[in-house]
């Protein structure tokens, strides 16, 4: 694999936020994610860190991905460095989320993110409805994975 998974530590914050910004900027180049970093850092500290298990992937001491999953089984973030897109990293992080939430996982994905939708389908997620992201106003697809 070439990478290791471990629980998030507070000292990972800057690297995680930087990776979030880099990956979303690559996925949506028309949006200025640098302008959203302060908002994201507040959300990271106030919502995700206190309420979710966060598993990070690192390679040679560098953070290359992470997944967040809360106690209800909601997967808020799956972030993988663009130079690892298409590798086994994202699937490995999803498998870790399934291990932490073995009964059910739900998530929202932008409907215009066909690559992510195909990825989740390949990893056993099914379409479970449509919604609108309350922050961005973008249409999203609800997806769900049910354990055995």
CSV table of C-alpha atoms in Angstrom, one decimal, residues 12-144:
chain,number,residue,atom,x,y,z
A,12,UNK,CA,-2.7,17.2,11.9
A,13,UNK,CA,-5.1,20.1,11.6
A,14,UNK,CA,-3.1,22.4,9.3
A,15,UNK,CA,-2.2,19.5,7.0
A,16,UNK,CA,-5.8,18.2,6.9
A,17,UNK,CA,-7.2,21.6,6.1
A,18,UNK,CA,-4.5,22.3,3.4
A,19,UNK,CA,-5.3,18.9,1.8
A,20,UNK,CA,-9.1,19.6,2.0
A,21,UNK,CA,-8.5,22.9,0.2
A,22,UNK,CA,-6.2,21.4,-2.4
A,23,UNK,CA,-8.5,18.5,-3.3
A,24,UNK,CA,-11.7,20.6,-3.5
A,25,UNK,CA,-9.9,23.2,-5.6
A,26,UNK,CA,-8.8,20.5,-8.0
A,27,UNK,CA,-12.3,19.1,-8.2
A,28,UNK,CA,-14.0,22.5,-8.6
A,29,UNK,CA,-11.5,24.9,-10.1
A,30,UNK,CA,-14.1,27.6,-10.6
A,31,UNK,CA,-14.6,28.0,-6.8
A,32,UNK,CA,-12.2,30.0,-4.7
A,33,UNK,CA,-11.6,27.6,-1.8
A,34,UNK,CA,-8.8,29.8,-0.4
A,35,UNK,CA,-11.6,32.2,0.5
A,36,UNK,CA,-13.3,29.4,2.4
A,37,UNK,CA,-10.5,28.2,4.6
A,38,UNK,CA,-11.5,30.3,7.7
A,39,UNK,CA,-15.0,28.9,7.5
A,40,UNK,CA,-13.7,25.4,7.0
A,41,UNK,CA,-11.3,25.6,9.9
A,42,UNK,CA,-14.2,26.7,12.2
A,43,UNK,CA,-16.3,23.8,10.9
A,44,UNK,CA,-13.4,21.4,11.3
A,45,UNK,CA,-12.8,22.5,14.9
A,46,UNK,CA,-16.4,23.0,16.0
A,47,UNK,CA,-18.3,20.2,14.2
A,48,UNK,CA,-16.1,17.4,12.8
A,49,UNK,CA,-13.2,17.0,15.3
A,50,UNK,CA,-15.6,16.9,18.4
A,51,UNK,CA,-18.2,14.7,16.8
A,52,UNK,CA,-16.5,12.3,14.3
A,53,UNK,CA,-13.9,9.7,14.2
A,54,UNK,CA,-11.2,10.9,11.8
A,55,UNK,CA,-8.8,8.5,10.3
A,56,UNK,CA,-5.8,9.9,8.4
A,57,UNK,CA,-3.6,8.2,5.9
A,58,UNK,CA,0.0,9.2,5.7
A,59,UNK,CA,2.9,8.3,3.5
A,60,UNK,CA,6.5,9.1,4.4
A,61,UNK,CA,5.3,11.4,7.2
A,62,UNK,CA,3.0,13.4,4.9
A,63,UNK,CA,-0.8,13.4,5.3
A,64,UNK,CA,-2.3,12.1,2.0
A,65,UNK,CA,-5.9,11.5,2.9
A,66,UNK,CA,-8.6,11.3,5.6
A,67,UNK,CA,-12.1,10.2,6.2
A,68,UNK,CA,-14.6,11.4,8.9
A,69,UNK,CA,-17.5,9.3,10.2
A,70,UNK,CA,-19.7,10.2,13.1
A,71,UNK,CA,-21.6,8.0,15.5
A,72,UNK,CA,-24.7,8.0,13.3
A,73,UNK,CA,-22.7,6.6,10.4
A,74,UNK,CA,-22.6,9.9,8.5
A,75,UNK,CA,-19.5,10.2,6.3
A,76,UNK,CA,-19.0,13.9,6.0
A,77,UNK,CA,-15.6,13.9,4.3
A,78,UNK,CA,-13.5,11.6,2.2
A,79,UNK,CA,-10.4,13.5,1.1
A,80,UNK,CA,-7.6,12.0,-1.0
A,81,UNK,CA,-4.6,13.9,-2.4
A,82,UNK,CA,-5.0,14.3,-6.1
A,83,UNK,CA,-1.8,12.5,-6.9
A,84,UNK,CA,-3.4,9.4,-5.2
A,85,UNK,CA,-6.7,9.6,-7.1
A,86,UNK,CA,-7.3,6.3,-8.7
A,87,UNK,CA,-5.1,4.4,-6.2
A,88,UNK,CA,-6.4,2.1,-3.5
A,89,UNK,CA,-6.3,4.9,-0.9
A,90,UNK,CA,-9.9,6.1,-1.1
A,91,UNK,CA,-11.3,2.5,-1.0
A,92,UNK,CA,-9.1,1.8,2.0
A,93,UNK,CA,-10.4,4.8,3.8
A,94,UNK,CA,-14.0,3.8,3.0
A,95,UNK,CA,-13.3,0.3,4.3
A,96,UNK,CA,-12.1,1.9,7.5
A,97,UNK,CA,-15.3,3.9,7.7
A,98,UNK,CA,-17.3,0.7,7.2
A,99,UNK,CA,-15.3,-1.0,10.0
A,100,UNK,CA,-16.1,2.0,12.3
A,101,UNK,CA,-19.8,2.0,11.3
A,102,UNK,CA,-20.5,-1.6,10.3
A,103,UNK,CA,-24.3,-1.3,10.1
A,104,UNK,CA,-24.9,1.7,7.9
A,105,UNK,CA,-23.1,4.7,6.3
A,106,UNK,CA,-24.8,7.7,4.7
A,107,UNK,CA,-23.3,10.6,2.8
A,108,UNK,CA,-24.1,13.4,0.4
A,109,UNK,CA,-22.2,13.9,-2.8
A,110,UNK,CA,-22.6,16.7,-5.3
A,111,UNK,CA,-24.7,15.5,-8.3
A,112,UNK,CA,-22.2,17.0,-10.7
A,113,UNK,CA,-19.4,14.9,-9.2
A,114,UNK,CA,-19.8,11.9,-11.5
A,115,UNK,CA,-16.4,10.5,-10.6
A,116,UNK,CA,-17.2,10.4,-6.8
A,117,UNK,CA,-20.7,8.9,-7.5
A,118,UNK,CA,-19.1,6.1,-9.5
A,119,UNK,CA,-16.5,5.5,-6.8
A,120,UNK,CA,-19.2,5.2,-4.1
A,121,UNK,CA,-21.3,2.9,-6.3
A,122,UNK,CA,-18.3,0.6,-6.8
A,123,UNK,CA,-17.8,0.5,-3.0
A,124,UNK,CA,-21.4,-0.7,-2.4
A,125,UNK,CA,-23.3,2.6,-1.9
A,126,UNK,CA,-26.8,3.0,-3.4
A,127,UNK,CA,-28.7,6.1,-4.3
A,128,UNK,CA,-31.1,7.0,-1.5
A,129,UNK,CA,-32.6,10.3,-2.7
A,130,UNK,CA,-31.7,13.8,-3.6
A,131,UNK,CA,-31.3,17.0,-1.6
A,132,UNK,CA,-29.7,20.4,-1.6
A,133,UNK,CA,-26.5,21.2,0.3
A,134,UNK,CA,-27.6,23.8,2.8
A,135,UNK,CA,-24.2,25.6,2.7
A,136,UNK,CA,-23.5,25.7,-1.1
A,137,UNK,CA,-27.1,25.4,-2.4
A,138,UNK,CA,-25.8,22.8,-4.9
A,139,UNK,CA,-27.9,19.7,-5.6
A,140,UNK,CA,-26.6,16.6,-3.9
A,141,UNK,CA,-27.3,12.9,-4.0
A,142,UNK,CA,-27.9,11.0,-0.8
A,143,UNK,CA,-26.1,7.7,-0.8
A,144,UNK,CA,-26.2,4.8,1.6
